[in-house]
mmCIF file of C-alpha atoms in Angstrom:
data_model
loop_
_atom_site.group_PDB
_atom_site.id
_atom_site.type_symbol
_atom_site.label_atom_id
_atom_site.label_comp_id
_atom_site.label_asym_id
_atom_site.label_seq_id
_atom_site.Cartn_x
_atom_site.Cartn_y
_atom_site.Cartn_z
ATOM 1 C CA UNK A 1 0.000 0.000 0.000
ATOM 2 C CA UNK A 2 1.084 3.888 -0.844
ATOM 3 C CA UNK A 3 -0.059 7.175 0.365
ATOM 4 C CA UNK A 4 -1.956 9.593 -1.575
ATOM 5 C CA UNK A 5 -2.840 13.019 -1.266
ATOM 6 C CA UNK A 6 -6.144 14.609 -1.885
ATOM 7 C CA UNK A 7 -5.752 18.460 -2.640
ATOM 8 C CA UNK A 8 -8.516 20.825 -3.212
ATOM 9 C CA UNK A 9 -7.419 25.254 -3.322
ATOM 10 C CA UNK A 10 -9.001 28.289 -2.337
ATOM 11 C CA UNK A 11 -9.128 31.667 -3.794
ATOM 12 C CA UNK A 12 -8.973 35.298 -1.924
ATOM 13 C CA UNK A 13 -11.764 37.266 -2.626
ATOM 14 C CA UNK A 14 -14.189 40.022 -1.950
ATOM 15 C CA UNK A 15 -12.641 39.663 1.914
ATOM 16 C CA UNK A 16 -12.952 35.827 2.259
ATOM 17 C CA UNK A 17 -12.105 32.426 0.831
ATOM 18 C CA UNK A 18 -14.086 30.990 -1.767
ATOM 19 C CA UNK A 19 -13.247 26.934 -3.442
ATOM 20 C CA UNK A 20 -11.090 26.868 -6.913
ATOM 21 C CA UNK A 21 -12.088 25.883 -9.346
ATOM 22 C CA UNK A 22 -16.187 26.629 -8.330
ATOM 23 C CA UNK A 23 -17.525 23.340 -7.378
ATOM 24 C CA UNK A 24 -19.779 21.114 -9.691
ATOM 25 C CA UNK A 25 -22.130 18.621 -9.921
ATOM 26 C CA UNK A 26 -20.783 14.852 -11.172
ATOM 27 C CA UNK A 27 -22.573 12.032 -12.661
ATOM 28 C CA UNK A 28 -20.571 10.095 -9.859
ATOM 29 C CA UNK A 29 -22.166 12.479 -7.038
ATOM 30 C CA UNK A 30 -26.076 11.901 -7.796
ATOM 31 C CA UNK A 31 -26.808 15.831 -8.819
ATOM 32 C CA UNK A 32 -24.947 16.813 -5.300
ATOM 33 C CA UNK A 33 -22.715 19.474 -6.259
ATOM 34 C CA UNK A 34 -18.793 18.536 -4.814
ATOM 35 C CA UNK A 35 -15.635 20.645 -4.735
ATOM 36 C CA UNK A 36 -13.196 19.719 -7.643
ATOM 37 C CA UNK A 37 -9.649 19.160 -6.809
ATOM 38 C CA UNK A 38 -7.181 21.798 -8.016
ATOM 39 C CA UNK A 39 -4.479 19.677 -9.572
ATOM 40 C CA UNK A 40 -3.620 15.896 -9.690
ATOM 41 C CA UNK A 41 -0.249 15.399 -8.943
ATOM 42 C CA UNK A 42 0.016 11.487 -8.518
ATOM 43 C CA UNK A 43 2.430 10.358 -5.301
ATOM 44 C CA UNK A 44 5.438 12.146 -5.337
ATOM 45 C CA UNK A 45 6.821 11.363 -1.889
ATOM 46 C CA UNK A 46 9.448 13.749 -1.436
ATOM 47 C CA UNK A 47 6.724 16.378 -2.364
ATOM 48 C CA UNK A 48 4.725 15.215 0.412
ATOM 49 C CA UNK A 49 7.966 15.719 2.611
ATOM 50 C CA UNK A 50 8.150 19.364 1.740
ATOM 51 C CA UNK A 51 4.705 20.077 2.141
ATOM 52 C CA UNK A 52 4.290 18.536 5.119
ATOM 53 C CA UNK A 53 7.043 15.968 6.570
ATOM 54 C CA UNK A 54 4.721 13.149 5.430
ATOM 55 C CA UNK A 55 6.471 9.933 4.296
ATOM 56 C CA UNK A 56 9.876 10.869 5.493
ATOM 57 C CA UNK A 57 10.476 7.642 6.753
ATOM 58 C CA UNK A 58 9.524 5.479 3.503
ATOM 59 C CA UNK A 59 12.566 8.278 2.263
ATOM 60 C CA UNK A 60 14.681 7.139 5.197
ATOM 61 C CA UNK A 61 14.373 3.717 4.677
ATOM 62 C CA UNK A 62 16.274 3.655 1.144
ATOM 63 C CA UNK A 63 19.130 6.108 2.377
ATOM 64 C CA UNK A 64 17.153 9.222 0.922
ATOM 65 C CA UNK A 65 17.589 12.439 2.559
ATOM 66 C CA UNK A 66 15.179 13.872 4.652
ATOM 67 C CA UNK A 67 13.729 17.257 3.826
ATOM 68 C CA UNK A 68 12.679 20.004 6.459
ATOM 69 C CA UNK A 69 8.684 20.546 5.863
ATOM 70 C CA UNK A 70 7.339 24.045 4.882
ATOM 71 C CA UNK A 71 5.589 22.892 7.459
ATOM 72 C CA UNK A 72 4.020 20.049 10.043
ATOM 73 C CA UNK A 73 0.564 19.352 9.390
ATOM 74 C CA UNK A 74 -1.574 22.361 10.888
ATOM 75 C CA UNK A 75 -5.219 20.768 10.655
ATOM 76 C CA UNK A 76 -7.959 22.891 8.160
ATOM 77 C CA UNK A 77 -7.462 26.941 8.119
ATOM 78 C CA UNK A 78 -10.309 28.774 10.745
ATOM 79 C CA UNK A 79 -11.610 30.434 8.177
ATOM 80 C CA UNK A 80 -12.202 27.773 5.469
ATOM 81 C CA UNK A 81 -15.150 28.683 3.258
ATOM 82 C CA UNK A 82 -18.269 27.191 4.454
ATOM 83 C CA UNK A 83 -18.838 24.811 1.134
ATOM 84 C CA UNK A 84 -15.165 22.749 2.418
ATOM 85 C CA UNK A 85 -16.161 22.872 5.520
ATOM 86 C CA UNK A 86 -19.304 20.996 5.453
ATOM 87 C CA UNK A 87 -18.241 18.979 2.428
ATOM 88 C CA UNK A 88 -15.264 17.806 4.216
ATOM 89 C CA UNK A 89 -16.933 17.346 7.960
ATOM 90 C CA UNK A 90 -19.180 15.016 6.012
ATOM 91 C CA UNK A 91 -16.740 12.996 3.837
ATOM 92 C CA UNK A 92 -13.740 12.084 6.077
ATOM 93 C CA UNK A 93 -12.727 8.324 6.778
ATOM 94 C CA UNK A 94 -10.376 7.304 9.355
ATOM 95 C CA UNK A 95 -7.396 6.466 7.206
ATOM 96 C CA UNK A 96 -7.199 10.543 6.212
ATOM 97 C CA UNK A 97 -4.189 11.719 8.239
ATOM 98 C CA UNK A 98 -2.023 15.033 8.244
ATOM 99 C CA UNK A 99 -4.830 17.595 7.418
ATOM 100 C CA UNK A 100 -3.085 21.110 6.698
ATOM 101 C CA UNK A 101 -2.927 24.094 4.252
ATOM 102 C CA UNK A 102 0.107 26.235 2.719
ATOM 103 C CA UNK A 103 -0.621 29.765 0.941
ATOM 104 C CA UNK A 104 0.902 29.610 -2.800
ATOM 105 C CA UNK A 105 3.874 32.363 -1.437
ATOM 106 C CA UNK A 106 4.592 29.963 1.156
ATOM 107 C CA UNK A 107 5.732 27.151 -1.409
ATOM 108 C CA UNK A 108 7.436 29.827 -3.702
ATOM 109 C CA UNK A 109 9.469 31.287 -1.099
ATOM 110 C CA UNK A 110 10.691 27.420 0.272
ATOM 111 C CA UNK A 111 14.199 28.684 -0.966
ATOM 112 C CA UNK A 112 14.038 25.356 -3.509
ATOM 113 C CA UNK A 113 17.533 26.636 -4.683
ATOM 114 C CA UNK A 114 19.264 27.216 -1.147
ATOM 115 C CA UNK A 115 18.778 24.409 0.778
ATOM 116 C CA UNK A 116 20.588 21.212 0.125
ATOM 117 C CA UNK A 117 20.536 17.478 1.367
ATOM 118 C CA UNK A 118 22.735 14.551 1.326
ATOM 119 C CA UNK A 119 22.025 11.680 -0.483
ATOM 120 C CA UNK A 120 23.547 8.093 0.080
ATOM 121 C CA UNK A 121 24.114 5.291 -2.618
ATOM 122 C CA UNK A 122 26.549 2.541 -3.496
ATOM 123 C CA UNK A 123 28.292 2.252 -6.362
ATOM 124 C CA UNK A 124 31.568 0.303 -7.653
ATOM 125 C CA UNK A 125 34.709 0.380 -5.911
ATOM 126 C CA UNK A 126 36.474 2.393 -8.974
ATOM 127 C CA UNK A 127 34.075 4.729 -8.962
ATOM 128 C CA UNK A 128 33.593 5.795 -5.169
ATOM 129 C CA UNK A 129 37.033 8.446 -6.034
ATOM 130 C CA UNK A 130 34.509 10.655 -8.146
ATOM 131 C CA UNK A 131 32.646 11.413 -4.809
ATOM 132 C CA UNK A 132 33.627 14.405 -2.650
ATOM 133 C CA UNK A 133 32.302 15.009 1.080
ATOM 134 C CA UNK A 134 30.141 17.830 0.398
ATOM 135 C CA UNK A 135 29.806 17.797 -3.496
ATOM 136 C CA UNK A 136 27.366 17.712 -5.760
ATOM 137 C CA UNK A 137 26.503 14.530 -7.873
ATOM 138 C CA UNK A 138 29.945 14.179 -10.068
ATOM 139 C CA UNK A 139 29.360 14.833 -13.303
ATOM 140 C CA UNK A 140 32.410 12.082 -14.496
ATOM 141 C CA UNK A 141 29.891 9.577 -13.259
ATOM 142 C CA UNK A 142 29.054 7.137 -16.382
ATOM 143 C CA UNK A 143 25.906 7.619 -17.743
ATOM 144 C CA UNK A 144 25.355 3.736 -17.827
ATOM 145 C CA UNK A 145 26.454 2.630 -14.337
ATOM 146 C CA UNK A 146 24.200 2.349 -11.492
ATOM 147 C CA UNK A 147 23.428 3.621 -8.214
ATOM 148 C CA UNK A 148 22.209 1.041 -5.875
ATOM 149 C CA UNK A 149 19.971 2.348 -3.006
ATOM 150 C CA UNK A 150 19.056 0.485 -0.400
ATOM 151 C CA UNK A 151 15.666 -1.027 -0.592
ATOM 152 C CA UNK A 152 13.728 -3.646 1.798
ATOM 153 C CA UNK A 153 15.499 -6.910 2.382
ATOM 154 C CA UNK A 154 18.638 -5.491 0.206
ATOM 155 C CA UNK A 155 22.062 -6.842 0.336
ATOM 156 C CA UNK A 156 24.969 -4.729 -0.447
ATOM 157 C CA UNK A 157 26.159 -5.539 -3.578
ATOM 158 C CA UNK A 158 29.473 -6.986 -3.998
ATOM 159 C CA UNK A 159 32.456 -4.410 -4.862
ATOM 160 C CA UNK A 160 30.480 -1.654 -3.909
ATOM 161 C CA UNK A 161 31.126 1.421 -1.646
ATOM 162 C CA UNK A 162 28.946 3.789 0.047
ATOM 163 C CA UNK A 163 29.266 7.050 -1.614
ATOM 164 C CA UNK A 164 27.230 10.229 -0.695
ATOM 165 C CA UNK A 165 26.704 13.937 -2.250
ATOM 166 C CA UNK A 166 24.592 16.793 -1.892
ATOM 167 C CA UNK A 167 21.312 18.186 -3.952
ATOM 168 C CA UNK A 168 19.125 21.016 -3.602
ATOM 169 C CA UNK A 169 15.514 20.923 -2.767
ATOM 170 C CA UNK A 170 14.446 21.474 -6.101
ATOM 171 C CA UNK A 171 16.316 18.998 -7.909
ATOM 172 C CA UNK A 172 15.981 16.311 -4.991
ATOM 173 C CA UNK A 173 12.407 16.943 -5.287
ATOM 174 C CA UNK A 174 12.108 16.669 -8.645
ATOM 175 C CA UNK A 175 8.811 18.333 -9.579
ATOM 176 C CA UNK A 176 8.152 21.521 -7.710
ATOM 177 C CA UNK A 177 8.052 23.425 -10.315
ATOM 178 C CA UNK A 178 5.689 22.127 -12.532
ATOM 179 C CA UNK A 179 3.427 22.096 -9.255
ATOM 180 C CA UNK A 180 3.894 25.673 -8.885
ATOM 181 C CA UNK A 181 3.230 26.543 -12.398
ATOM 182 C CA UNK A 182 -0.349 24.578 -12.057
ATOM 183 C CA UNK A 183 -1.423 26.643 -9.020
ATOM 184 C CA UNK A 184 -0.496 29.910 -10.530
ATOM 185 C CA UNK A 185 -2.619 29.707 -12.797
ATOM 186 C CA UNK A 186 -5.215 29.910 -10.133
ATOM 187 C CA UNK A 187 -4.434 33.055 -9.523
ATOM 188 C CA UNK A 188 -1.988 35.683 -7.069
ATOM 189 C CA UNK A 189 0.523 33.442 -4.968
ATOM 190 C CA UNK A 190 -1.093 35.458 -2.044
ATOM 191 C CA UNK A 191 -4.431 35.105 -2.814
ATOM 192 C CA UNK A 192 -4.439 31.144 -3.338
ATOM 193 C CA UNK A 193 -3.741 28.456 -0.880
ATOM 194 C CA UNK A 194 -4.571 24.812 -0.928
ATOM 195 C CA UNK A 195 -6.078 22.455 1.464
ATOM 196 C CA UNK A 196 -4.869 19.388 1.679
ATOM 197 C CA UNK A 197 -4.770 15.787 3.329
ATOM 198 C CA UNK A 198 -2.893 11.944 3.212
ATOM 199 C CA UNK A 199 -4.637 8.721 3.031
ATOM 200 C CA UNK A 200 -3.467 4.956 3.130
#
């Protein structure tokens, strides 16, 4: 089993938040009208580790770095709009876990470019020189060699060593900018936040 995320967003206006995009009715949803999630974005783990320092141990487990959340789970804003709030209140199930919410200027300004992790891996013995306490990934590496991470039940491959190098937040994480992108075009980073939650 994975975790997924469900995400839904909110818009600033005329003094108070209002659901984005406007919810609609579904064949699925028998001509009740229900709010209509603001992106899809799959189950990008170390994305839920920035959000919200969910799944940081499934990242542990294979020698992956551990990020530093935006921020810990901080349950549903005060001031949701009423729709979420009753829509939500009536649709919970007890495997949802890590309720929060981020504004959009929140995730821009995570300093993707500043912050840095280390990242562990094995690789062969004549190849453990092009690593560098501190360094980036070495660029010398071959294109067609492989890393070997540790995974459940894995055994060190023979002739390997344990090598290690640094990556920023952006690049670790892989797609924050495309997710960006998607909620700008909901509107003014500090007029749009999202509301959002992990299930088993």
């Amino acid at each position: 089993m994975g975790i997924d995320i469900t995400l839904y967003a909110e818009a600033h206006r005329n003094g108070k938040w209002e659901p984005i995009p406007e919810p609609v009715k579904k064949e699925w949803s028998k001509g009740k009208t229900v709010p209509v999630e603001s992106t899809e974005i799959g189950r990008p783990y170390k994305l839920f580790a920035a959000l919200a320092g969910v799944c940081q141990d499934n990242l542990r487990r294979t020698m992956y770095a551990v990020v530093e959340p935006i921020s810990e789970p901080r349950g549903f804003p005060e001031d949701m709009n009423d729709f979420y709030k009753k829509y939500f209140s009536e649709n919970q199930c007890g495997l949802d876990f890590g309720h929060s919410w981020l504004l959009l200027q929140e995730i821009i300004d995570y300093d993707w470019d500043n912050q840095y992790v280390t990242q562990w891996a094995y690789v062969k013995h004549q190849y453990a020189h092009l690593f560098q306490d501190g360094a980036s990934f070495p660029a010398e590496f071959p294109a067609g060699e492989k890393l070997y991470f540790v995974l459940p039940n894995w055994k060190q491959e023979p002739e390997t060593t344990e090598v290690s190098w640094v990556t920023s937040y952006k690049e670790y994480v892989g797609c924050s900018e495309q997710f960006i992108e998607e909620l700008l075009e909901l509107g003014s980073p500090h007029e749009i936040r999202i509301i959002f939650w992990f299930y088993a």
